[in-house]
Coordinates of C-alpha atoms (C1' of nucleotides) in Angstrom, one line a residue:
Chain C
M812 CA 59.0 -168.2 55.5
K813 CA 58.8 -166.4 58.9
K814 CA 60.5 -163.0 58.9
T815 CA 63.3 -162.8 61.4
I816 CA 62.8 -160.1 64.0
S817 CA 65.9 -158.2 64.9
Q818 CA 67.3 -158.5 68.4
A819 CA 67.3 -154.7 68.7
T820 CA 63.5 -154.7 68.2
I821 CA 63.0 -157.5 70.7
D822 CA 65.1 -155.6 73.2
R823 CA 63.0 -152.5 72.9
L824 CA 59.7 -154.3 73.4
P825 CA 60.2 -154.6 77.2
L826 CA 60.7 -150.9 77.4
Y827 CA 57.5 -150.2 75.6
F828 CA 55.7 -152.7 77.8
R829 CA 56.9 -151.1 81.0
T830 CA 56.0 -147.7 79.8
L831 CA 52.6 -148.8 78.8
Q832 CA 52.1 -150.3 82.3
L833 CA 53.0 -147.0 83.8
V834 CA 50.8 -145.0 81.4
E835 CA 47.9 -147.3 82.0
S836 CA 48.2 -146.8 85.8
E837 CA 47.9 -143.0 85.0
K838 CA 44.5 -143.8 83.5
T839 CA 45.6 -142.8 80.0
S840 CA 43.9 -144.9 77.4
I841 CA 45.4 -143.7 74.1
I842 CA 49.1 -142.9 73.4
S843 CA 50.9 -141.8 70.2
S844 CA 54.3 -143.1 69.1
D845 CA 55.4 -139.5 69.6
E846 CA 54.5 -139.5 73.3
L847 CA 55.9 -143.0 73.9
G848 CA 59.1 -141.9 72.2
K849 CA 59.4 -138.8 74.4
R850 CA 59.2 -141.0 77.5
L851 CA 61.9 -143.4 76.3
D852 CA 64.2 -141.3 74.2
I853 CA 63.4 -143.3 71.1
T854 CA 62.2 -141.8 67.8
P855 CA 58.6 -142.3 67.0
E856 CA 59.6 -143.7 63.6
Q857 CA 61.5 -146.4 65.3
I858 CA 58.6 -147.3 67.6
R859 CA 56.1 -147.5 64.7
K860 CA 58.6 -149.6 62.7
D861 CA 59.1 -152.0 65.6
L862 CA 55.4 -152.4 66.2
A863 CA 54.5 -152.7 62.5
T864 CA 56.7 -155.8 62.4
F865 CA 54.1 -157.6 64.4
G866 CA 50.9 -156.2 62.8
Q867 CA 48.8 -153.1 62.8
F868 CA 48.0 -152.1 66.3
G869 CA 47.3 -148.4 66.0
R870 CA 44.7 -146.1 64.5
K871 CA 45.7 -143.6 62.0
G872 CA 45.1 -140.0 63.2
I873 CA 44.5 -141.3 66.8
G874 CA 47.4 -143.4 68.2
Y875 CA 47.5 -146.7 70.1
D876 CA 45.2 -148.1 72.7
V877 CA 47.3 -148.4 75.8
H878 CA 45.7 -151.5 77.2
E879 CA 45.5 -153.3 73.9
L880 CA 49.0 -152.5 72.9
K881 CA 50.3 -153.6 76.3
N882 CA 48.6 -156.9 76.0
K883 CA 49.8 -157.4 72.4
I884 CA 53.4 -156.8 73.5
S885 CA 53.0 -159.1 76.4
N886 CA 51.8 -161.8 74.1
I887 CA 54.6 -161.2 71.6
L888 CA 57.2 -161.5 74.3
G889 CA 55.5 -164.6 75.7
L890 CA 55.0 -163.2 79.1
H891 CA 51.6 -164.8 79.4
N892 CA 53.5 -168.1 79.7
R893 CA 54.2 -167.2 83.4
W894 CA 57.6 -168.9 83.2
R895 CA 59.0 -170.7 86.2
L896 CA 62.6 -170.1 87.2
A897 CA 65.2 -172.1 89.1
I898 CA 68.3 -170.3 90.4
V899 CA 71.5 -172.3 90.6
G900 CA 74.1 -170.7 92.9
V901 CA 72.6 -169.0 96.0
G902 CA 75.4 -166.6 96.7
H903 CA 74.9 -162.9 97.0
L904 CA 73.7 -162.4 93.4
G905 CA 71.5 -165.6 93.3
G906 CA 70.0 -164.6 96.6
A907 CA 69.2 -161.1 95.3
L908 CA 67.5 -162.5 92.2
A909 CA 65.5 -164.9 94.4
N910 CA 64.2 -161.8 96.1
Y911 CA 63.8 -159.6 93.0
V912 CA 60.3 -158.3 93.0
N913 CA 60.3 -156.9 89.4
F914 CA 60.1 -160.4 88.0
A915 CA 56.6 -160.8 89.3
S916 CA 55.1 -157.9 87.4
L917 CA 56.5 -159.5 84.2
G918 CA 54.9 -162.9 85.1
F919 CA 58.0 -164.8 86.1
S920 CA 58.2 -166.7 89.4
V921 CA 61.2 -168.3 91.2
V922 CA 60.2 -171.9 92.2
A923 CA 63.5 -173.6 93.0
L924 CA 66.9 -172.8 94.4
F925 CA 70.0 -174.9 94.2
D926 CA 73.5 -174.8 95.6
K927 CA 76.3 -177.3 96.3
D928 CA 77.5 -175.7 99.5
K929 CA 76.3 -177.8 102.5
K930 CA 76.1 -174.7 104.6
I931 CA 73.6 -173.1 102.2
I932 CA 71.5 -176.2 101.4
G933 CA 68.5 -176.4 103.6
T934 CA 68.3 -172.7 104.3
E935 CA 65.4 -170.7 103.0
V936 CA 65.5 -167.7 100.8
N937 CA 62.4 -165.7 100.3
G938 CA 60.4 -168.7 101.5
I939 CA 62.0 -171.2 99.1
K940 CA 64.2 -173.9 100.5
V941 CA 67.7 -174.4 98.9
N942 CA 68.3 -177.8 97.5
A943 CA 71.4 -179.7 96.6
V944 CA 72.5 -179.6 93.0
S945 CA 72.5 -183.4 93.0
S946 CA 68.7 -183.3 93.3
M947 CA 68.3 -180.9 90.4
K948 CA 66.7 -183.3 87.9
K949 CA 64.0 -184.6 90.2
I950 CA 63.0 -181.2 91.5
I951 CA 63.1 -179.4 88.1
D952 CA 60.8 -182.0 86.8
K953 CA 58.4 -182.0 89.7
R954 CA 58.2 -178.2 89.9
A955 CA 57.9 -177.8 86.1
V956 CA 60.8 -175.4 85.9
D957 CA 61.1 -173.6 82.5
I958 CA 64.2 -171.4 82.9
G959 CA 67.5 -172.1 84.6
V960 CA 69.3 -169.1 86.1
I961 CA 73.1 -169.5 86.5
T962 CA 74.7 -167.5 89.2
V963 CA 77.7 -169.8 90.1
P964 CA 81.3 -168.9 89.5
A965 CA 82.5 -169.0 85.8
T966 CA 84.5 -172.2 86.4
E967 CA 81.4 -174.1 87.3
A968 CA 78.9 -172.5 84.9
Q969 CA 79.3 -174.9 81.9
E970 CA 78.7 -177.9 84.1
V971 CA 75.6 -176.3 85.7
A972 CA 74.3 -175.5 82.2
D973 CA 74.7 -179.1 81.1
K974 CA 72.9 -180.3 84.2
L975 CA 70.1 -177.8 83.8
I976 CA 69.5 -178.8 80.1
A977 CA 69.7 -182.5 81.0
A978 CA 67.1 -181.8 83.6
G979 CA 64.8 -180.3 81.0
V980 CA 64.9 -176.6 81.2
K981 CA 63.9 -174.8 78.0
G982 CA 66.0 -171.7 78.4
I983 CA 69.0 -170.4 80.3
W984 CA 69.7 -167.0 81.8
N985 CA 73.4 -166.8 82.5
F986 CA 75.1 -164.4 84.9
A987 CA 78.5 -166.2 84.9
P988 CA 81.1 -164.2 82.9
I989 CA 81.9 -167.0 80.4
K990 CA 80.7 -168.2 77.0
L991 CA 78.5 -171.3 77.5
S992 CA 78.0 -174.0 74.9
V993 CA 74.3 -175.0 74.7
P994 CA 72.3 -176.9 72.0
S995 CA 70.9 -174.4 69.4
E996 CA 67.3 -175.2 70.4
I997 CA 67.9 -173.9 73.9
P998 CA 67.7 -170.0 74.0
L999 CA 70.5 -168.5 76.1
V1000 CA 70.8 -165.0 77.3
N1001 CA 73.9 -163.7 78.9
E1002 CA 73.8 -161.0 81.5
D1003 CA 77.3 -159.9 81.8
L1004 CA 77.7 -157.1 84.3
S1005 CA 81.3 -156.5 83.5
I1006 CA 80.4 -155.3 79.9
G1007 CA 78.3 -152.4 81.1
L1008 CA 80.7 -151.4 83.8
S1009 CA 83.6 -151.6 81.4
A1010 CA 81.7 -149.5 78.8
L1011 CA 81.1 -146.9 81.5
S1012 CA 84.8 -146.9 82.3
Y1013 CA 85.5 -146.4 78.6
H1014 CA 83.2 -143.4 78.2
M1015 CA 84.5 -141.8 81.4
S1016 CA 88.0 -142.1 80.1
Q1017 CA 87.2 -140.2 76.8
D1018 CA 88.0 -136.5 76.1
Chain W
M891 CA 88.5 -135.2 64.3
K892 CA 88.4 -138.2 66.5
K893 CA 86.8 -141.2 64.9
T894 CA 83.8 -142.5 66.9
I895 CA 84.1 -146.1 68.1
S896 CA 80.9 -148.1 67.8
Q897 CA 79.2 -149.3 71.0
A898 CA 79.3 -152.8 69.6
T899 CA 83.0 -152.7 69.5
I900 CA 83.3 -151.3 73.0
D901 CA 81.0 -154.0 74.3
R902 CA 83.3 -156.7 72.9
L903 CA 86.5 -155.4 74.4
P904 CA 85.7 -156.6 77.9
L905 CA 85.1 -160.1 76.4
Y906 CA 88.6 -160.0 74.8
F907 CA 90.1 -158.7 78.0
R908 CA 88.6 -161.4 80.1
T909 CA 89.7 -164.2 77.7
L910 CA 93.2 -162.8 77.5
Q911 CA 93.3 -162.8 81.3
L912 CA 92.4 -166.5 81.2
V913 CA 94.8 -167.3 78.4
E914 CA 97.6 -165.5 80.2
S915 CA 97.0 -167.6 83.3
E916 CA 97.4 -170.7 81.1
K917 CA 100.9 -169.4 80.3
T918 CA 100.2 -168.9 76.7
S919 CA 102.1 -165.8 75.4
I920 CA 100.8 -165.5 71.8
I921 CA 97.2 -165.8 70.5
S922 CA 95.7 -165.5 67.0
S923 CA 92.4 -163.8 66.2
D924 CA 91.3 -167.2 65.1
E925 CA 91.9 -168.8 68.5
L926 CA 90.4 -165.9 70.3
G927 CA 87.4 -166.1 68.1
K928 CA 86.9 -169.8 68.7
R929 CA 86.9 -169.1 72.5
L930 CA 84.2 -166.4 72.2
D931 CA 82.2 -167.4 69.2
I932 CA 83.2 -164.2 67.4
T933 CA 84.6 -164.3 63.9
P934 CA 88.4 -163.6 63.6
E935 CA 87.6 -160.8 61.1
Q936 CA 85.4 -159.1 63.6
I937 CA 88.1 -159.2 66.2
R938 CA 90.9 -157.9 63.9
K939 CA 88.6 -155.1 62.8
D940 CA 87.8 -154.2 66.4
L941 CA 91.4 -154.1 67.4
A942 CA 92.5 -152.3 64.3
T943 CA 90.3 -149.4 65.4
F944 CA 92.8 -148.6 68.1
G945 CA 96.1 -149.3 66.3
Q946 CA 98.3 -152.1 65.2
F947 CA 98.7 -154.6 68.0
G948 CA 99.5 -157.8 66.2
R949 CA 102.3 -159.2 64.2
K950 CA 101.5 -160.5 60.7
G951 CA 102.1 -164.2 60.4
I952 CA 102.3 -164.6 64.2
G953 CA 99.4 -163.2 66.1
Y954 CA 99.0 -161.0 69.2
D955 CA 101.1 -160.9 72.3
V956 CA 98.7 -161.9 75.0
H957 CA 100.1 -159.8 77.8
E958 CA 100.6 -156.7 75.6
L959 CA 97.1 -156.9 74.1
K960 CA 95.5 -157.4 77.5
N961 CA 97.2 -154.3 78.8
K962 CA 96.3 -152.3 75.6
I963 CA 92.7 -153.2 76.0
S964 CA 92.8 -152.4 79.7
N965 CA 94.1 -149.0 78.8
I966 CA 91.5 -148.4 76.1
L967 CA 88.7 -149.3 78.5
G968 CA 90.2 -147.0 81.1
L969 CA 90.4 -149.8 83.7
H970 CA 93.8 -148.5 84.9
N971 CA 91.8 -145.6 86.5
R972 CA 90.8 -147.9 89.3
W973 CA 87.4 -146.3 89.6
R974 CA 85.8 -145.9 93.0
L975 CA 82.1 -146.8 93.3
A976 CA 79.3 -145.7 95.6
I977 CA 76.1 -147.8 95.7
V978 CA 72.9 -146.1 96.5
G979 CA 70.1 -148.5 97.7
V980 CA 71.4 -151.3 99.9
G981 CA 68.6 -153.8 99.3
H982 CA 69.2 -157.3 98.0
L983 CA 70.7 -156.2 94.7
G984 CA 72.7 -153.3 96.1
G985 CA 74.0 -155.6 98.8
A986 CA 75.0 -158.3 96.2
L987 CA 76.9 -155.7 94.2
A988 CA 78.7 -154.5 97.3
N989 CA 80.0 -158.1 97.6
Y990 CA 80.6 -158.8 93.9
V991 CA 84.2 -160.0 93.7
N992 CA 84.4 -159.8 89.9
F993 CA 84.7 -156.0 90.1
A994 CA 88.1 -156.2 91.8
S995 CA 89.7 -158.1 88.9
L996 CA 88.6 -155.2 86.6
G997 CA 90.0 -152.6 88.9
F998 CA 86.8 -151.3 90.4
S999 CA 86.3 -150.9 94.2
V1000 CA 83.2 -150.1 96.2
V1001 CA 84.1 -147.4 98.7
A1002 CA 80.7 -146.1 99.9
L1003 CA 77.1 -147.3 100.5
F1004 CA 74.0 -145.2 101.0
D1005 CA 70.4 -145.9 101.9
K1006 CA 67.5 -143.9 103.3
D1007 CA 66.1 -146.7 105.5
K1008 CA 67.0 -146.0 109.2
K1009 CA 67.1 -149.8 109.8
I1010 CA 69.8 -150.2 107.2
I1011 CA 71.9 -147.1 107.9
G1012 CA 74.7 -147.9 110.3
T1013 CA 74.9 -151.6 109.3
E1014 CA 77.9 -152.9 107.6
V1015 CA 78.0 -154.7 104.2
N1016 CA 81.3 -156.3 103.2
G1017 CA 83.1 -154.2 105.7
I1018 CA 81.6 -150.9 104.5
K1019 CA 79.3 -148.9 106.7
V1020 CA 75.9 -147.8 105.2
N1021 CA 75.4 -144.1 105.3
A1022 CA 72.3 -141.9 105.1
V1023 CA 71.5 -140.5 101.7
S1024 CA 71.5 -137.1 103.3
S1025 CA 75.3 -137.3 103.9
M1026 CA 76.0 -138.3 100.3
K1027 CA 77.7 -135.1 99.1
K1028 CA 80.2 -135.0 102.0
I1029 CA 81.1 -138.6 101.8
I1030 CA 81.3 -138.8 98.0
D1031 CA 83.7 -135.9 98.1
K1032 CA 85.8 -137.2 100.9
R1033 CA 86.1 -140.7 99.5
A1034 CA 86.7 -139.5 95.9
V1035 CA 83.9 -141.5 94.4
D1036 CA 83.9 -141.7 90.6
I1037 CA 80.8 -143.8 89.8
G1038 CA 77.4 -143.8 91.3
V1039 CA 75.5 -147.1 91.2
I1040 CA 71.7 -146.8 91.5
T1041 CA 69.9 -149.8 93.0
V1042 CA 66.9 -148.0 94.4
P1043 CA 63.3 -148.5 93.2
A1044 CA 62.4 -146.9 89.9
T1045 CA 60.3 -144.2 91.5
E1046 CA 63.3 -142.9 93.4
A1047 CA 66.0 -143.3 90.8
Q1048 CA 65.9 -139.9 89.1
E1049 CA 66.1 -138.1 92.4
V1050 CA 69.1 -140.3 93.4
A1051 CA 70.8 -139.6 90.0
D1052 CA 70.4 -135.9 90.5
K1053 CA 71.9 -136.1 94.0
L1054 CA 74.8 -138.2 92.8
I1055 CA 75.6 -135.8 90.0
A1056 CA 75.3 -132.8 92.3
A1057 CA 77.7 -134.6 94.6
G1058 CA 80.2 -134.9 91.8
V1059 CA 80.2 -138.4 90.4
K1060 CA 81.6 -138.7 86.9
G1061 CA 79.4 -141.6 85.7
I1062 CA 76.3 -143.5 86.6
W1063 CA 75.5 -147.2 86.5
N1064 CA 71.8 -147.6 86.7
F1065 CA 69.9 -150.8 87.7
A1066 CA 66.5 -149.1 88.1
P1067 CA 64.1 -149.9 85.3
I1068 CA 63.5 -146.4 84.2
K1069 CA 64.9 -143.9 81.7
L1070 CA 67.1 -141.4 83.6
S1071 CA 67.8 -137.8 82.5
V1072 CA 71.4 -136.8 83.1
P1073 CA 73.6 -134.1 81.6
S1074 CA 75.2 -135.2 78.4
E1075 CA 78.7 -135.0 79.8
I1076 CA 77.9 -137.7 82.4
P1077 CA 78.1 -141.2 80.9
L1078 CA 75.2 -143.4 81.9
V1079 CA 74.9 -147.1 81.5
N1080 CA 71.6 -148.9 82.1
E1081 CA 71.6 -152.4 83.4
D1082 CA 68.1 -153.5 82.8
L1083 CA 67.6 -157.1 83.9
S1084 CA 64.0 -157.2 82.5
I1085 CA 65.2 -156.8 78.9
G1086 CA 67.3 -159.9 78.9
L1087 CA 64.7 -162.0 80.7
S1088 CA 62.0 -160.8 78.3
A1089 CA 64.1 -161.5 75.3
L1090 CA 64.6 -165.0 76.7
S1091 CA 60.9 -165.4 77.1
Y1092 CA 60.4 -164.2 73.5
H1093 CA 62.9 -166.8 72.1
M1094 CA 61.3 -169.6 74.2
S1095 CA 57.9 -168.7 72.8
Q1096 CA 59.0 -169.1 69.1
D1097 CA 58.4 -172.0 66.8
Chain G
dT324 C1' 110.8 -170.4 50.8
dA325 C1' 106.0 -171.7 52.2
dG326 C1' 102.6 -171.2 55.5
dA327 C1' 100.3 -168.3 58.7
dT328 C1' 98.2 -164.4 60.1
dT329 C1' 97.5 -159.4 60.4
dG330 C1' 95.6 -154.9 58.8
dT331 C1' 92.8 -152.7 55.4
dT332 C1' 89.9 -152.0 51.5
dA333 C1' 85.7 -153.3 49.2
dA334 C1' 81.3 -155.6 49.2
dT335 C1' 77.3 -156.9 51.6
dC336 C1' 74.0 -156.9 54.9
dG337 C1' 70.9 -155.0 58.2
dA338 C1' 69.1 -151.4 61.0
dT339 C1' 67.6 -146.6 61.4
dT340 C1' 65.7 -142.5 59.5
dA341 C1' 63.1 -139.8 56.3
dA342 C1' 59.2 -139.1 53.6
dC343 C1' 54.5 -139.5 52.6
dA344 C1' 50.0 -141.7 51.3
dA345 C1' 46.2 -143.4 53.8
dT346 C1' 42.8 -142.4 57.0
dC347 C1' 40.8 -141.4 61.5
Chain U
dT6 C1' 37.1 -130.2 56.5
dA7 C1' 41.7 -129.7 58.7
dG8 C1' 44.9 -131.6 61.8
dA9 C1' 46.9 -135.6 63.6
dT10 C1' 49.0 -139.8 63.4
dT11 C1' 49.8 -144.5 61.6
dG12 C1' 51.9 -147.9 58.4
dT13 C1' 55.0 -148.6 54.7
dT14 C1' 58.2 -147.6 51.1
dA15 C1' 62.6 -145.5 49.9
dA16 C1' 67.0 -143.5 51.3
dT17 C1' 70.7 -143.4 54.3
dC18 C1' 73.7 -144.8 57.6
dG19 C1' 76.5 -148.0 60.0
dA20 C1' 78.2 -152.6 61.1
dT21 C1' 79.7 -157.1 59.6
dT22 C1' 81.8 -160.1 56.3
dA23 C1' 84.8 -161.1 52.5
dA24 C1' 88.9 -160.7 50.1
dC25 C1' 93.6 -160.0 49.8
dA26 C1' 98.2 -157.6 49.9
dA27 C1' 101.7 -157.2 53.2
dT28 C1' 104.9 -159.5 56.0
dC29 C1' 106.5 -162.4 59.8

DNA sequence: TAGATTGTTAATCGATTAACAATC
DNA sequence: TAGATTGTTAATCGATTAACAATC
């Protein structure tokens, strides 16, 4: 009888987390929903509602303990798992993600890279050697990869997703602009850059 | 008395557009909301509702003309404007975006690159020379840049946003993980990679 | 005509906002 | 105590889903 948490709430938690990290580095130990809301342009009611979904973290009349709340959110989001990523498709975007420093502060690490291009296989990106897609199963197993990141062209994305799942990844982060079919027990998040850019175009075309 | 269109609807239009491009390349000239829905995992009712927001595009008993609908959506999204982008921050991510081919098929083109690092200024990425941030105003004006893309560290993002707006860009696409303050008449879209990755972590931690 | 499919109205569902008692 | 702020319930708002008349 677990209550379902809305995706909107889940998507705001990383914003709270990041802001709490920042606030903590400023040596502030207590923060109110009002102050947190001001920093993020989110109403304090919304923040309290989101947090209350997971329990009672604050103190009435006082606010929230920054350090404690940060850790609570980290735990809710599962960041303590220190997930291990494999990137498939070491083109410009895949290469950029392999070098993306912000992952580390959230507890993610890139531990494997794959490509099918012979010119790319064997090269190193950010200290990680690029392997052939054909060796995916063996390496994903050996390096205990949790998450597969898909940065191949759309035409190849479904095949790569199938291989990643067969190799045992537990979640997929897809940058290819196409709808993937995956088993319902495998969480899938699509990162579709053309949506945001198109939305920007739409808003710029108004009035 | 213009009716406001929901962001959810606007965010689905690029998906329809992309699928229609694909369907058109398959030489199919008519498509039903049912078929479009199957390809995208969206209910046909939702699609008809979305499209009806902008007028009557379909023919009862028949479906939608693929080519016509594709063009209608392109116009609604403002893709015919052929927006010109400037990328500020030519690190791994900025460089990857400068090379991102999918932009072209949506009618966007990258026409300027900026960085503050002397080692990067003067180099070429995808045939475009990297300029100093200090020359931003002049170059943005000369090259008629519409959209500023921010791929600098979070600590520098607000300053860059201010400069882009002062230089005359009409919209901002922000990849820095921070809340930017911009005038209300400047559309801003945030592309926050840590949200999707954190959401994936959350779902992988359930059950 | 019969079957298919849109466009639109009504019903439902879910998320946000408002209000306020509890309490530090 | 008085002021501040949470957690929760109720009210509102908005988006999705269902139903179906219109019509090709």
